């Protein structure tokens, strides 16, 4: 088959709308009693795995779902990200009727559910509005932070109104896919692990009522399996389930949930196959490779659950990627931000390949289902290697600035209507000031300090003791503070202390910038959301400087895949892992698509480049924003097998 045709077919499959078989509405399609789920009247054990469509290019959805079915799963659990679906208030971006972007990242959750059904899978919807999921602000759109009086995850009227609008729009897209109408959708989750966060039962019963008004399938809650999380998260008339360790969790559910209206079959809604990776020179990549005892534990747990006909979902079955700036973070009195890769030992890896864990789990599941009903998994395809090539300096980030916002005091990113990326604060000294620079109340999150275009230091809240940077300004000196949002906090537990990190999503600078004890007044503020790389080299008269201490530089090159149009190559063969070995920190765009952040500290040392982004014929453009340039040309290569590793942070040796 010709490359072009195959690619078009993949895309079409991903966005095709398939009519679901018409059948009489039936609220009895999926039910449960005290011990058992029933699908169309027959006992049904949910053998599930999590995969979020918005983290995987849509042209690959069918392949990943077929592999889920071939592992023996019968149900896919999916979070849905509100911030991608409603990027500004009232703007609904479900991608229907639009062509997907170059990467194929799509918000068309309905299309994903239809493909799941075609591949023999049912689905469980986890719409939030808060989803955690190691995503930016737990899936909340950044614009919520601009609404004064808004309090997320609470019965606050402003939040309930915004959440209801979102859920009603989502239900309009998905209601026809409920099992009661012949679709694959079995259940809908109310909030997400709410009990670890709070005890506002008016909020969760309010969400229950909104979901009931818009869906007819059963609802469930999912909380950590201990007394206080179950007590905070339970909702009358909603099935209470647990996540984490199924042994202690199931026992806790049966012990602490006593309201008959919340009881039913046991399900571990998130059984963790390891935990996600954070950026950090000391943080090693989580993987099951070389850890047979870890895999043995998974098998023991799966036997425990399935042997008793209880239900489970593996979190993650297929993790995918936090493309662009979409990762979240955890506040631990410092910012622990999640890596671009969301693959930390999933049975189906970031590029959709099966591994040892996949086959071990498959063998375990096959003990509990008729083996002939589970298809054979497809062979793994080899990946592409791209020989190293050099990117030349193209333009300086500070040569691409638009019109600034002028303000006496600094203003946060959210206040300026910016969600992600970087923001630059510029001040021209009028008097002599000298001393330690304080960038507002604290670094939010990584602040690079320049005086007259030369880097003076980095104040980074990734570190529990961010560096102290001293400056000495004379009248006329130019001070620039480039602030990177490393990902808003997506999780906070009631056990973490009195500072509610989820309620403080502000990025950029909050409060005064002081030097010594003097607050600096008079700022030019430039929003740098970097939704796309610059379209041209801008208006500079000379190439940007690239010696250590220079401001950020965009490097650029094009490369040709040298495939001819008649080539039969399967586009899945074009997946590769792009490495920037001389880079310190930055982002990579390929053909305009933001692959995500790289950072020398690791553990991630290469970025997943899906074949969907590459053009087999003609020039492919690579643009890299290196925040801390130190080389004249930046080398890049595509590896078929990725390597993980950690290096010291040059700014925090
Ligand atoms: C138990 O559930 C019922 C609904 O069936 C509800 O009316 C009642 O308030 C719940 N009890 C408690 C203690 O929450
Ligand atoms: C995952 O990695 C983090 C950071 O290195 C570590 O703290 C955590 O214990 C690891 N978890 C597992 C399950 O390996
Ligand atoms: C699980 O379900 C199967 C099929 O319905 C049944 O044969 C088996 O006895 C059940 N096992 C337990 C532990 O209930
Ligand atoms: C953060 O610091 C506070 C006050 O010292 C402490 O109570 C809390 O446990 C710390 N939180 C974390 C996650 O370390
Ligand atoms: C580009 O630079 C020239 C010369 O400095 C200037 O006249 C022109 O206005 C600039 N154009 C833009 C778009 O900034």
XYZ file of C-alpha atoms and ligand atoms in Angstrom:
723
model
C 0.000 0.000 0.000
C 1.218 3.457 -0.741
C 2.363 5.543 2.131
C 0.052 8.444 1.450
C -2.995 6.271 1.137
C -2.241 4.349 4.282
C -1.721 7.530 6.225
C -4.967 8.996 4.959
C -6.778 5.797 5.917
C -5.356 5.938 9.433
C -6.437 9.521 9.818
C -9.846 8.836 8.389
C -10.273 5.915 10.753
C -9.444 8.168 13.640
C -11.931 10.832 12.757
C -14.593 8.767 11.012
C -17.966 8.827 12.603
C -19.445 5.362 12.748
C -23.133 4.931 13.383
C -23.787 2.908 16.498
C -26.322 0.148 16.101
C -29.729 1.503 16.891
C -31.342 -0.302 19.771
C -34.119 0.473 22.165
C -32.938 2.611 25.091
C -32.495 0.386 28.073
C -31.361 1.466 31.488
C -30.856 -2.230 32.279
C -28.013 -2.495 29.756
C -25.383 -2.094 32.499
C -26.360 -2.645 36.118
C -24.983 -4.052 39.344
C -26.114 -5.662 42.537
C -24.234 -5.960 45.816
C -21.458 -8.133 44.310
C -21.637 -8.191 40.520
C -21.829 -5.951 37.455
C -24.197 -7.111 34.704
C -23.883 -6.258 31.032
C -27.128 -6.998 29.205
C -28.041 -9.273 32.090
C -24.836 -11.350 32.218
C -22.173 -11.043 34.954
C -19.388 -8.747 33.786
C -15.947 -8.427 35.366
C -14.304 -5.177 34.293
C -10.767 -5.972 33.142
C -9.726 -2.457 32.393
C -6.803 -0.250 31.561
C -6.381 3.497 31.381
C -5.586 5.371 28.207
C -6.424 9.031 27.723
C -7.178 9.939 24.104
C -5.819 13.458 24.487
C -2.343 12.106 25.265
C -2.033 9.942 22.121
C -2.121 11.036 18.441
C -5.552 10.127 17.054
C -4.198 8.238 14.030
C -2.741 5.761 16.546
C -5.898 5.295 18.640
C -7.070 2.187 16.809
C -3.674 0.496 17.004
C -3.396 1.148 20.760
C -6.977 0.009 21.414
C -6.531 -3.179 19.380
C -3.469 -3.938 21.525
C -5.521 -3.330 24.675
C -8.062 -5.877 23.519
C -5.245 -8.265 22.584
C -3.894 -8.041 26.140
C -7.272 -9.313 27.339
C -8.740 -6.001 28.487
C -12.462 -5.536 27.944
C -12.803 -1.908 29.093
C -10.853 1.326 28.598
C -10.888 4.012 31.288
C -10.318 7.553 30.030
C -9.813 10.886 31.686
C -10.987 13.841 29.664
C -9.083 17.134 29.883
C -11.333 20.136 30.319
C -8.489 22.578 29.568
C -8.066 21.241 26.019
C -11.801 21.026 25.368
C -12.597 24.542 26.569
C -9.420 26.606 26.028
C -11.317 29.835 26.627
C -14.681 30.316 28.362
C -17.489 29.029 26.153
C -15.193 27.944 23.293
C -15.834 24.221 22.741
C -12.944 22.588 20.910
C -13.924 18.949 20.352
C -12.274 18.926 16.894
C -15.426 17.640 15.232
C -15.614 18.635 11.607
C -12.074 20.026 11.734
C -8.980 18.341 10.473
C -6.729 17.292 13.325
C -3.487 19.257 13.725
C -0.264 17.934 12.262
C 0.331 15.651 15.238
C -3.167 14.251 15.210
C -3.704 15.200 18.857
C -7.457 15.466 18.997
C -10.160 16.216 21.537
C -12.736 14.121 19.692
C -13.453 11.794 22.604
C -16.601 10.473 20.899
C -14.530 9.243 17.942
C -12.152 7.521 20.373
C -15.050 5.766 22.106
C -16.489 4.600 18.767
C -13.149 3.103 17.763
C -12.923 1.379 21.151
C -16.304 -0.195 20.510
C -15.269 -1.329 17.040
C -12.219 -2.961 18.608
C -14.391 -4.906 21.054
C -13.924 -2.679 24.098
C -16.277 -0.893 26.455
C -15.345 2.432 28.023
C -15.612 4.210 31.358
C -15.630 7.992 31.317
C -13.702 10.001 33.915
C -14.625 13.577 33.056
C -13.490 15.330 36.232
C -14.055 18.273 36.084
C -10.869 17.698 38.135
C -8.874 14.697 36.909
C -5.429 15.025 38.549
C -3.684 12.752 36.003
C -0.310 14.550 36.247
C -1.804 17.109 33.844
C -1.627 20.901 34.016
C -3.742 21.992 37.022
C -5.481 18.604 37.080
C -7.199 19.409 33.783
C -8.569 22.778 34.853
C -8.413 25.522 32.233
C -6.065 28.330 33.337
C -8.810 30.901 32.707
C -10.605 29.713 35.850
C -7.774 31.380 37.796
C -8.692 34.783 36.413
C -12.264 34.732 37.723
C -12.324 36.529 41.010
C -14.098 34.592 43.744
C -13.629 31.249 41.941
C -12.819 28.316 44.196
C -12.073 25.098 42.339
C -13.204 21.675 43.593
C -15.902 23.164 45.794
C -19.579 24.022 45.817
C -18.602 27.647 45.118
C -21.307 28.929 42.756
C -18.878 30.267 40.158
C -17.069 26.953 39.972
C -20.285 24.894 39.864
C -21.576 27.029 37.015
C -18.385 26.625 34.962
C -18.217 22.887 35.726
C -21.849 22.357 34.771
C -21.428 24.105 31.415
C -18.417 21.904 30.679
C -20.152 18.655 31.696
C -23.310 19.504 29.751
C -21.275 20.178 26.584
C -19.292 16.980 27.059
C -22.468 14.960 27.621
C -23.943 16.373 24.418
C -20.963 14.847 22.568
C -21.048 11.505 24.381
C -24.613 10.717 25.505
C -25.439 8.704 22.384
C -22.458 6.471 23.105
C -23.925 5.171 26.358
C -24.510 1.423 26.549
C -28.197 2.160 27.066
C -28.263 3.463 23.487
C -26.107 0.762 21.934
C -22.735 2.408 22.621
C -19.713 1.279 24.677
C -20.008 3.699 27.640
C -20.734 1.724 30.827
C -20.190 4.168 33.721
C -19.210 7.742 34.532
C -16.993 8.756 37.452
C -17.990 11.595 39.788
C -14.990 13.926 40.385
C -11.709 12.135 41.074
C -10.290 11.020 44.408
C -12.159 13.919 45.953
C -11.864 12.455 49.446
C -8.118 13.081 49.586
C -8.808 16.739 48.900
C -11.872 17.818 50.826
C -15.173 17.136 52.534
C -17.536 19.472 50.684
C -20.337 16.980 50.100
C -22.577 19.661 48.619
C -20.013 19.890 45.804
C -19.927 16.167 45.021
C -23.685 15.673 45.326
C -24.068 18.701 43.046
C -21.809 17.035 40.478
C -23.777 13.797 40.901
C -26.982 15.628 40.063
C -25.458 17.322 37.003
C -24.165 13.969 35.719
C -27.482 12.246 36.430
C -29.313 14.899 34.464
C -27.035 14.309 31.487
C -26.166 10.593 31.539
C -28.296 7.513 32.197
C -25.536 4.965 32.973
C -24.422 4.257 36.578
C -22.098 6.681 38.366
C -19.195 5.804 40.650
C -16.624 7.479 42.865
C -12.991 6.451 43.135
C -10.974 7.207 46.285
C -7.856 6.082 48.048
C -8.588 2.941 50.079
C -8.399 4.357 53.610
C -11.041 5.603 56.035
C -10.640 9.382 55.648
C -10.444 9.445 51.846
C -13.488 7.179 51.557
C -15.402 9.347 54.036
C -14.558 12.529 52.142
C -15.279 11.080 48.724
C -18.448 8.999 49.211
C -21.602 10.344 47.596
C -25.056 8.983 48.514
C -26.533 6.794 45.760
C -23.211 6.617 43.919
C -21.205 3.385 43.865
C -18.070 3.852 46.000
C -14.844 2.335 44.657
C -11.155 2.507 45.561
C -7.777 2.777 43.892
C -4.240 1.728 44.797
C -3.539 -1.500 46.690
C -6.532 -3.783 46.089
C -5.929 -5.907 49.211
C -6.223 -3.147 51.777
C -8.440 -1.015 49.523
C -11.220 -3.573 49.064
C -11.221 -4.321 52.780
C -11.434 -0.598 53.567
C -14.270 -0.043 51.099
C -16.325 -2.778 52.755
C -15.460 -1.571 56.232
C -15.907 2.189 55.905
C -18.656 2.517 53.302
C -21.780 1.609 55.218
C -24.506 3.420 53.296
C -26.295 0.696 51.356
C -26.895 3.137 48.473
C -23.138 3.359 47.819
C -22.350 -0.352 47.925
C -21.890 -2.748 45.026
C -19.239 -4.904 43.352
C -15.604 -4.140 44.183
C -13.446 -2.377 41.617
C -9.883 -1.075 41.852
C -10.299 1.923 39.548
C -6.561 2.693 39.382
C -4.205 -0.170 39.979
C -0.776 1.413 39.612
C 1.774 -0.148 37.336
C 4.500 2.078 38.853
C 4.422 5.838 39.400
C 5.184 8.759 37.066
C 8.581 10.378 36.522
C 9.514 13.845 37.793
C 12.290 16.021 36.380
C 15.288 15.915 38.700
C 18.970 15.059 38.555
C 18.411 12.436 41.262
C 15.146 11.039 39.918
C 15.665 7.819 38.018
C 13.159 6.644 35.432
C 10.531 4.263 36.747
C 10.434 1.038 34.798
C 9.715 -2.646 35.317
C 12.690 -3.570 33.147
C 15.081 -5.530 35.338
C 12.590 -5.632 38.224
C 11.042 -9.134 38.099
C 9.841 -8.924 41.699
C 7.816 -5.827 40.795
C 6.179 -7.672 37.899
C 5.536 -10.680 40.164
C 3.706 -8.365 42.576
C 1.457 -7.127 39.745
C 0.605 -10.735 38.883
C -0.185 -11.591 42.504
C -2.458 -8.560 42.782
C -4.207 -9.278 39.498
C -4.812 -12.882 40.564
C -6.224 -11.600 43.844
C -8.699 -9.307 42.101
C -9.736 -11.419 39.110
C -9.746 -14.679 41.076
C -12.577 -13.244 43.159
C -14.421 -11.890 40.090
C -13.692 -8.329 41.185
C -12.968 -5.544 38.701
C -9.797 -3.580 38.011
C -8.235 -0.938 35.791
C -4.490 -0.813 35.163
C -3.181 2.727 35.477
C -1.717 3.324 32.908
C -2.254 0.675 30.255
C -0.770 3.155 27.769
C 0.527 6.405 29.255
C 1.345 8.440 26.166
C 2.878 11.886 26.199
C 2.499 15.263 27.886
C 3.104 17.074 24.602
C 3.868 20.790 24.617
C 3.368 22.411 28.005
C 0.635 20.044 29.198
C 2.304 18.350 32.198
C 1.300 19.020 35.780
C 3.366 19.211 38.954
C 3.161 18.468 42.653
C 3.968 21.020 45.342
C 6.229 19.453 47.965
C 7.411 22.787 49.356
C 9.230 22.826 46.036
C 7.902 22.240 42.527
C 8.118 18.601 41.437
C 7.112 18.749 37.774
C 6.255 15.726 35.667
C 8.289 14.842 32.599
C 7.060 15.182 29.017
C 6.949 11.414 28.692
C 4.060 9.815 30.556
C 5.512 6.359 30.011
C 6.810 4.924 33.269
C 6.665 1.241 32.656
C 3.243 0.920 31.017
C 2.534 -2.439 29.340
C 2.182 -0.520 26.067
C 5.043 1.921 25.788
C 4.998 5.521 24.588
C 5.347 4.512 20.934
C 2.763 1.747 21.235
C 5.070 -1.233 21.574
C 4.262 -4.242 23.703
C 6.832 -5.327 26.295
C 7.553 -8.043 28.834
C 5.028 -6.607 31.275
C 2.349 -6.644 28.559
C 2.820 -10.353 27.925
C 3.019 -11.241 31.608
C -0.230 -9.424 32.327
C -1.818 -10.970 29.245
C -0.909 -14.484 30.440
C -2.428 -13.655 33.821
C -5.666 -12.305 32.354
C -5.995 -15.336 30.070
C -6.433 -17.510 33.177
C -9.766 -15.756 33.769
C -11.266 -15.346 30.297
C -11.854 -17.824 27.487
C -8.491 -17.584 25.672
C -10.061 -17.934 22.242
C -11.889 -14.626 22.774
C -8.621 -12.682 23.034
C -6.881 -11.835 19.760
C -3.147 -12.364 19.221
C -1.133 -9.182 19.768
C 0.467 -7.754 16.646
C 4.241 -7.757 16.169
C 6.161 -4.682 17.222
C 7.361 -2.599 14.316
C 10.909 -1.268 14.163
C 11.370 2.450 14.692
C 13.107 5.091 12.659
C 16.649 6.295 13.199
C 17.552 9.793 12.076
C 21.300 10.396 11.796
C 22.610 13.403 13.710
C 22.265 16.786 12.052
C 23.042 20.328 13.152
C 20.635 23.166 13.887
C 21.947 26.681 13.339
C 21.003 29.686 15.476
C 17.984 31.317 13.903
C 16.675 34.107 16.079
C 16.835 35.220 19.676
C 13.699 34.790 21.781
C 14.045 38.428 22.821
C 14.166 39.442 19.124
C 10.650 38.089 18.628
C 8.862 40.066 21.319
C 5.550 41.666 20.465
C 3.994 44.661 22.144
C 4.432 44.671 25.915
C 1.840 45.323 28.543
C 3.037 48.227 30.657
C 2.428 48.160 34.390
C 3.714 49.799 37.543
C 3.966 46.424 39.287
C 4.272 42.874 37.902
C 1.090 41.094 36.778
C 0.628 37.284 36.711
C 0.328 35.181 33.585
C -3.310 34.357 34.364
C -4.249 37.996 34.840
C -2.939 38.639 31.310
C -5.034 35.761 29.940
C -2.036 33.536 29.219
C -2.252 29.836 30.083
C 1.126 28.204 29.335
C 4.710 28.873 28.313
C 6.974 31.707 29.365
C 6.549 35.328 30.328
C 9.152 38.098 30.333
C 9.276 40.991 32.819
C 11.525 43.894 31.881
C 12.547 46.853 34.021
C 14.901 49.743 33.293
C 16.654 50.956 36.422
C 16.182 54.615 37.306
C 18.361 54.579 40.386
C 21.242 52.514 41.638
C 20.041 49.355 43.407
C 22.022 46.435 44.663
C 21.230 43.237 46.513
C 19.439 39.911 46.407
C 16.618 39.776 43.886
C 13.253 38.386 45.044
C 10.912 37.602 42.092
C 7.583 38.227 43.832
C 6.437 36.007 46.706
C 8.391 33.050 45.309
C 9.737 31.697 42.020
C 6.763 30.608 39.875
C 8.438 28.492 38.667
C 11.825 28.956 36.994
C 13.150 32.493 36.752
C 16.188 33.300 34.612
C 17.660 36.680 35.566
C 19.456 38.823 32.951
C 21.107 42.215 33.310
C 21.839 44.008 30.039
C 21.314 40.733 28.163
C 23.659 38.609 30.274
C 22.416 35.808 32.512
C 23.035 36.413 36.222
C 21.445 33.259 37.613
C 18.404 31.000 37.799
C 15.917 31.024 40.669
C 14.120 27.718 40.327
C 11.437 26.411 42.690
C 12.268 22.866 41.515
C 14.802 23.128 44.308
C 13.721 23.292 47.936
C 16.336 26.050 48.287
C 16.162 28.091 45.083
C 19.399 29.928 44.333
C 19.859 33.482 45.622
C 20.686 35.792 42.753
C 22.205 39.196 43.502
C 22.158 42.028 41.027
C 23.693 45.473 40.906
C 21.847 47.946 38.709
C 22.905 51.406 37.631
C 20.474 53.916 36.126
C 19.656 52.812 32.579
C 20.506 49.149 33.185
C 18.061 46.635 31.754
C 16.792 43.879 34.071
C 14.921 40.972 32.472
C 13.204 38.152 34.350
C 12.154 35.275 32.105
C 9.690 33.092 33.997
C 8.722 29.583 32.902
C 5.527 27.880 34.007
C 6.809 24.345 34.698
C 3.248 22.970 34.950
C 0.530 23.903 37.413
C 0.048 21.710 40.446
C -2.404 18.891 39.711
C -2.652 17.219 43.097
C -2.944 18.295 46.676
C -4.015 16.200 49.620
C -5.623 17.336 52.880
C -2.665 15.695 54.587
C -0.142 18.049 52.943
C -0.605 20.950 55.348
C -2.524 24.201 55.316
C -1.242 25.604 52.013
C -3.780 24.463 49.395
C -1.507 24.214 46.343
C -4.389 23.578 43.901
C -5.891 26.935 44.831
C -2.688 28.758 43.942
C -2.116 28.159 40.237
C -0.573 31.563 39.504
C 2.485 31.742 37.276
C 4.876 34.509 36.332
C 5.353 37.015 39.128
C 2.911 37.526 42.000
C 3.791 40.486 44.196
C 6.686 42.916 44.003
C 10.109 42.263 42.617
C 12.563 43.513 45.182
C 16.290 44.091 45.040
C 17.729 44.409 48.509
C 14.689 45.865 50.225
C 13.571 48.082 47.360
C 10.502 47.200 45.260
C 11.101 47.918 41.576
C 8.372 49.856 39.782
C 7.793 50.250 36.072
C 7.557 47.015 34.073
C 7.122 45.937 30.489
C 5.551 42.481 30.366
C 5.713 40.238 27.293
C 3.511 37.125 27.079
C 5.326 34.237 25.402
C 2.746 31.415 25.153
C 4.794 29.923 22.280
C 1.761 28.329 20.683
C 3.925 28.003 17.590
C 7.590 28.671 16.856
C 8.322 31.982 15.124
C 7.217 31.970 11.494
C 10.339 33.785 10.360
C 13.681 34.877 11.727
C 12.279 38.264 12.723
C 13.930 41.619 12.246
C 17.343 41.180 13.677
C 20.417 42.537 12.010
C 22.773 39.843 13.297
C 22.572 36.254 14.452
C 21.773 35.738 18.129
C 24.618 35.188 20.557
C 25.146 31.585 21.625
C 27.871 31.805 24.237
C 27.111 30.733 27.809
C 24.971 33.351 29.533
C 23.180 34.471 26.352
C 19.412 34.868 26.319
C 17.323 32.048 24.788
C 17.904 31.201 21.140
C 15.747 29.474 18.549
C 17.844 27.048 16.502
C 16.477 25.696 13.264
C 17.150 23.150 10.530
C 15.213 21.153 8.014
C 15.768 17.549 7.093
C 14.487 15.305 4.390
C 13.300 11.758 5.011
C 14.335 10.878 1.470
C 11.366 8.571 1.066
C 9.830 8.538 -2.333
C 6.119 8.982 -2.774
C 5.693 5.377 -3.941
C 7.317 3.981 -0.798
C 5.216 1.352 0.929
C 6.513 2.189 4.402
C 3.998 2.018 7.208
C 3.914 5.444 8.905
C 4.134 3.771 12.291
C 7.690 2.920 11.250
C 8.502 6.596 11.377
C 8.212 6.936 15.157
C 11.506 7.932 16.724
C 12.952 9.468 19.897
C 14.528 12.840 19.261
C 17.530 13.692 21.414
C 19.226 17.077 21.874
C 22.461 15.951 23.576
C 24.003 19.444 23.862
C 20.825 21.089 25.072
C 20.300 22.299 28.631
C 16.594 23.074 28.739
C 13.994 23.972 26.178
C 11.276 22.849 23.804
C 11.321 21.184 20.389
C 8.892 21.823 17.551
C 8.769 19.505 14.539
C 6.747 20.814 11.616
C 5.174 23.302 14.000
C 4.167 20.726 16.634
C 5.529 21.190 20.162
C 6.942 17.798 21.219
C 7.437 19.058 24.758
C 10.193 20.008 27.144
C 13.663 18.547 27.370
C 15.915 19.133 30.349
C 19.431 17.849 30.805
C 18.758 16.786 34.407
C 16.567 13.903 33.191
C 15.488 11.218 33.656
C 14.009 11.820 30.185
C 16.744 12.312 27.578
C 14.771 12.124 24.333
C 11.353 13.217 23.123
C 8.811 10.931 21.515
C 8.382 12.055 17.912
C 5.320 10.312 16.488
C 5.462 9.406 12.818
C 2.198 11.304 12.423
C 4.185 14.553 12.652
C 6.730 13.692 9.943
C 6.465 14.300 6.238
C 8.011 11.400 4.328
C 8.519 13.596 1.303
C 9.939 17.099 1.369
C 11.478 19.186 4.120
C 10.739 18.589 7.796
C 11.396 21.612 9.967
C 12.898 21.288 13.456
C 12.917 24.386 15.668
C 14.382 24.274 19.159
C 14.076 26.962 21.770
C 17.168 26.527 23.938
C 16.702 28.567 27.079
C 20.374 28.383 28.021
C 22.385 28.362 24.792
C 26.033 27.385 25.060
C 26.902 25.943 21.642
C 27.151 27.476 18.158
C 25.126 24.709 16.560
C 22.776 22.298 18.259
C 23.026 18.653 17.297
C 19.904 16.491 17.086
C 19.330 12.830 16.263
C 16.473 10.356 16.219
C 17.026 7.116 18.161
C 15.150 3.872 17.578
C 15.698 2.823 21.188
C 15.548 5.503 23.822
C 17.911 5.986 26.696
C 17.057 7.408 30.077
C 19.554 9.075 32.341
C 20.352 11.923 34.697
C 22.964 14.682 34.605
C 23.702 17.501 37.049
C 21.866 20.786 36.519
C 24.493 23.282 35.297
C 22.595 26.016 37.173
C 22.513 24.033 40.418
C 25.776 22.105 40.449
C -27.377 7.255 52.665
O -27.953 7.326 51.386
C -29.241 7.893 51.348
C -29.741 7.796 49.925
O -30.127 6.504 49.649
C -29.200 9.301 51.819
O -30.508 9.838 51.829
C -28.600 9.375 53.200
O -28.416 10.705 53.568
C -27.265 8.656 53.216
N -26.758 8.614 54.558
C -25.666 9.231 54.933
C -25.267 9.081 56.368
O -24.985 9.899 54.155
C 9.103 6.653 40.620
O 10.102 7.642 40.552
C 10.086 8.559 41.634
C 11.151 9.587 41.367
O 12.399 8.994 41.141
C 10.288 7.826 42.925
O 10.191 8.751 44.008
C 9.223 6.771 43.074
O 9.455 6.019 44.211
C 9.201 5.852 41.879
N 8.081 4.959 42.010
C 8.107 3.686 41.671
C 6.849 2.927 41.921
O 9.057 3.165 41.162
C -16.401 -16.180 39.168
O -17.308 -16.243 38.107
C -17.273 -17.496 37.420
C -18.178 -17.368 36.220
O -19.409 -16.801 36.566
C -17.693 -18.592 38.382
O -17.604 -19.825 37.716
C -16.747 -18.585 39.558
O -17.171 -19.538 40.529
C -16.686 -17.243 40.206
N -15.656 -17.210 41.220
C -15.860 -16.711 42.429
C -14.692 -16.760 43.376
O -16.915 -16.203 42.756
C 5.952 21.734 53.836
O 6.349 22.490 54.950
C 5.402 22.491 56.001
C 5.861 23.481 57.065
O 7.212 23.276 57.363
C 5.258 21.076 56.538
O 4.307 21.034 57.559
C 4.790 20.178 55.399
O 4.768 18.840 55.827
C 5.730 20.282 54.204
N 5.130 19.574 53.081
C 5.779 18.657 52.366
C 5.018 18.016 51.265
O 6.934 18.348 52.607
C 12.780 46.196 11.065
O 13.957 46.973 11.243
C 13.986 48.158 10.494
C 15.346 48.804 10.677
O 15.699 48.874 12.035
C 12.819 49.056 10.913
O 12.789 50.239 10.136
C 11.509 48.306 10.748
O 10.447 49.071 11.247
C 11.555 46.975 11.471
N 10.370 46.227 11.163
C 9.631 45.636 12.119
C 8.471 44.866 11.635
O 9.893 45.736 13.296
